Tab-separated table of C-alpha atoms in Angstrom:
chain	number	residue	atom	x	y	z
Z	133	UNK	CA	-3.707	-8.146	4.743
Z	134	UNK	CA	-6.151	-6.468	7.153
Z	135	UNK	CA	-9.913	-6.286	6.864
Z	136	UNK	CA	-9.930	-2.692	5.578
Z	137	UNK	CA	-7.321	-3.606	2.972
Z	138	UNK	CA	-9.659	-6.345	1.771
Z	139	UNK	CA	-12.608	-3.945	1.633
Z	140	UNK	CA	-10.824	-0.947	0.152
Z	141	UNK	CA	-8.096	-2.917	-1.581
Z	142	UNK	CA	-4.430	-2.470	-2.151
Z	143	UNK	CA	-2.934	-0.917	-5.262
Z	144	UNK	CA	-3.165	-3.159	-8.295
Z	145	UNK	CA	-4.829	-6.512	-8.808
Z	146	UNK	CA	-8.452	-7.215	-9.514
Z	147	UNK	CA	-11.073	-7.792	-6.854
Z	148	UNK	CA	-14.015	-10.154	-6.901
Z	149	UNK	CA	-16.997	-10.761	-4.647
Z	150	UNK	CA	-15.117	-13.724	-3.169
Z	151	UNK	CA	-12.330	-11.352	-2.025
Z	152	UNK	CA	-14.571	-9.912	0.703
Z	153	UNK	CA	-14.665	-11.401	4.171
Z	154	UNK	CA	-18.060	-12.333	5.613
Z	155	UNK	CA	-18.222	-11.265	9.255
Z	156	UNK	CA	-20.551	-13.118	11.610
Z	157	UNK	CA	-23.160	-10.793	13.092
Z	158	UNK	CA	-23.808	-12.873	16.234
Z	159	UNK	CA	-24.542	-10.581	19.139
Z	160	UNK	CA	-25.303	-7.596	16.927
Z	161	UNK	CA	-28.889	-6.474	17.269
Z	162	UNK	CA	-30.064	-4.877	14.049
Z	163	UNK	CA	-33.307	-4.066	15.841
Z	164	UNK	CA	-35.330	-4.573	12.697
Z	165	UNK	CA	-33.952	-1.304	11.345
Z	166	UNK	CA	-34.538	-0.612	7.688
Z	167	UNK	CA	-31.343	0.023	5.750
Z	168	UNK	CA	-31.466	3.431	4.127
Z	169	UNK	CA	-27.929	3.565	2.795
Z	170	UNK	CA	-25.430	1.007	1.582
Z	171	UNK	CA	-21.742	1.189	0.792
Z	172	UNK	CA	-21.381	-0.167	-2.727
Z	173	UNK	CA	-18.167	-1.386	-4.355
Z	174	UNK	CA	-17.688	-0.798	-8.091
Z	175	UNK	CA	-15.037	-1.239	-10.728
Z	176	UNK	CA	-14.730	1.299	-13.537
Z	177	UNK	CA	-13.541	-0.408	-16.698
Z	178	UNK	CA	-15.175	1.933	-19.189
Z	179	UNK	CA	-17.705	4.759	-19.386
Z	180	UNK	CA	-20.612	2.279	-19.357
Z	181	UNK	CA	-19.788	1.348	-15.746
Z	182	UNK	CA	-20.591	4.912	-14.644
Z	183	UNK	CA	-24.334	4.352	-15.182
Z	184	UNK	CA	-24.635	1.892	-12.278
Z	185	UNK	CA	-22.537	4.150	-10.040
Z	186	UNK	CA	-24.713	7.162	-10.819
Z	187	UNK	CA	-27.873	5.152	-10.109
Z	188	UNK	CA	-26.500	4.006	-6.753
Z	189	UNK	CA	-25.555	7.548	-5.684
Z	190	UNK	CA	-28.948	8.895	-6.804
Z	191	UNK	CA	-30.516	6.114	-4.695
Z	192	UNK	CA	-28.583	7.367	-1.640
Z	193	UNK	CA	-25.706	4.877	-1.516
Z	194	UNK	CA	-21.993	5.511	-0.994
Z	195	UNK	CA	-19.852	4.090	-3.813
Z	196	UNK	CA	-16.181	3.138	-3.614
Z	197	UNK	CA	-15.021	2.708	-7.206
Z	198	UNK	CA	-11.859	0.900	-8.266
Z	199	UNK	CA	-10.160	2.887	-11.039
Z	200	UNK	CA	-6.932	0.872	-11.286
Z	201	UNK	CA	-7.639	0.154	-14.943
Z	202	UNK	CA	-7.093	3.833	-15.763
Z	203	UNK	CA	-4.378	6.349	-15.022
Z	204	UNK	CA	-5.460	9.649	-13.506
Z	205	UNK	CA	-4.233	11.411	-16.655
Z	206	UNK	CA	-6.268	9.119	-18.913
Z	207	UNK	CA	-8.690	11.210	-21.000
Z	208	UNK	CA	-11.486	8.684	-20.430
Z	209	UNK	CA	-10.875	8.922	-16.682
Z	210	UNK	CA	-11.127	12.723	-16.864
Z	211	UNK	CA	-14.573	12.414	-18.491
Z	212	UNK	CA	-15.679	9.792	-15.958
Z	213	UNK	CA	-14.494	11.913	-13.037
Z	214	UNK	CA	-16.229	15.012	-14.414
Z	215	UNK	CA	-19.464	13.059	-14.818
Z	216	UNK	CA	-19.276	11.694	-11.262
Z	217	UNK	CA	-18.430	15.166	-9.886
Z	218	UNK	CA	-21.595	16.426	-11.543
Z	219	UNK	CA	-23.644	13.647	-9.906
Z	220	UNK	CA	-22.171	14.386	-6.462
Z	221	UNK	CA	-22.939	18.064	-6.964
Z	222	UNK	CA	-26.519	17.363	-8.114
Z	223	UNK	CA	-27.325	15.256	-5.047
Z	224	UNK	CA	-25.450	17.510	-2.600
Z	225	UNK	CA	-22.920	14.782	-1.900
Z	226	UNK	CA	-19.141	14.593	-2.087
Z	227	UNK	CA	-16.442	12.977	-4.211
Z	228	UNK	CA	-12.769	12.313	-3.494
Z	229	UNK	CA	-9.994	10.308	-5.069
Z	230	UNK	CA	-7.982	8.010	-2.801
Z	231	UNK	CA	-4.553	7.535	-4.302
Z	232	UNK	CA	-4.439	6.459	-7.923
Z	233	UNK	CA	-6.809	3.552	-7.484
Z	234	UNK	CA	-10.134	4.639	-5.957
Z	235	UNK	CA	-12.900	7.196	-6.204
Z	236	UNK	CA	-15.360	7.631	-3.350
Z	237	UNK	CA	-18.721	9.170	-4.223
Z	238	UNK	CA	-21.306	9.973	-1.563
Z	239	UNK	CA	-24.953	11.053	-1.602
Z	240	UNK	CA	-26.641	13.940	0.218
Z	241	UNK	CA	-25.638	14.488	3.853
Z	242	UNK	CA	-22.488	12.336	3.659
Z	243	UNK	CA	-19.173	14.192	3.529
Z	244	UNK	CA	-15.717	12.714	2.997
Z	245	UNK	CA	-13.199	13.766	5.623
Z	246	UNK	CA	-9.852	14.016	3.850
Z	247	UNK	CA	-7.793	13.804	7.084
Z	248	UNK	CA	-6.591	10.207	7.619
Z	249	UNK	CA	-7.335	8.711	11.029
Z	250	UNK	CA	-4.400	8.183	13.350
Z	251	UNK	CA	-2.153	10.798	11.794
């Protein structure tokens, strides 16, 4: 399993903080830069989980949400997606679904290119 598979995940299975690989930053000069945006990982189990995702997007973070617990035709998932679309619209961001297992929600000035790299 490659690094991106560990970050973005494969279909099925649950992910935990321990599933992520810590990469040594030796030789990388952060230059004392202040982080303005983070990529956040979330899991949507029920509608309550949307609150943290909305807060993160309003704060300017990109969120990759695991939706494997729901099917795309699930009525709850339709409501969740509509709510997150509204948030992306309000902040001038973007939202896209990757397969049947992930939603990506971005804040202002971050667009999602739907053309896969290398194809």
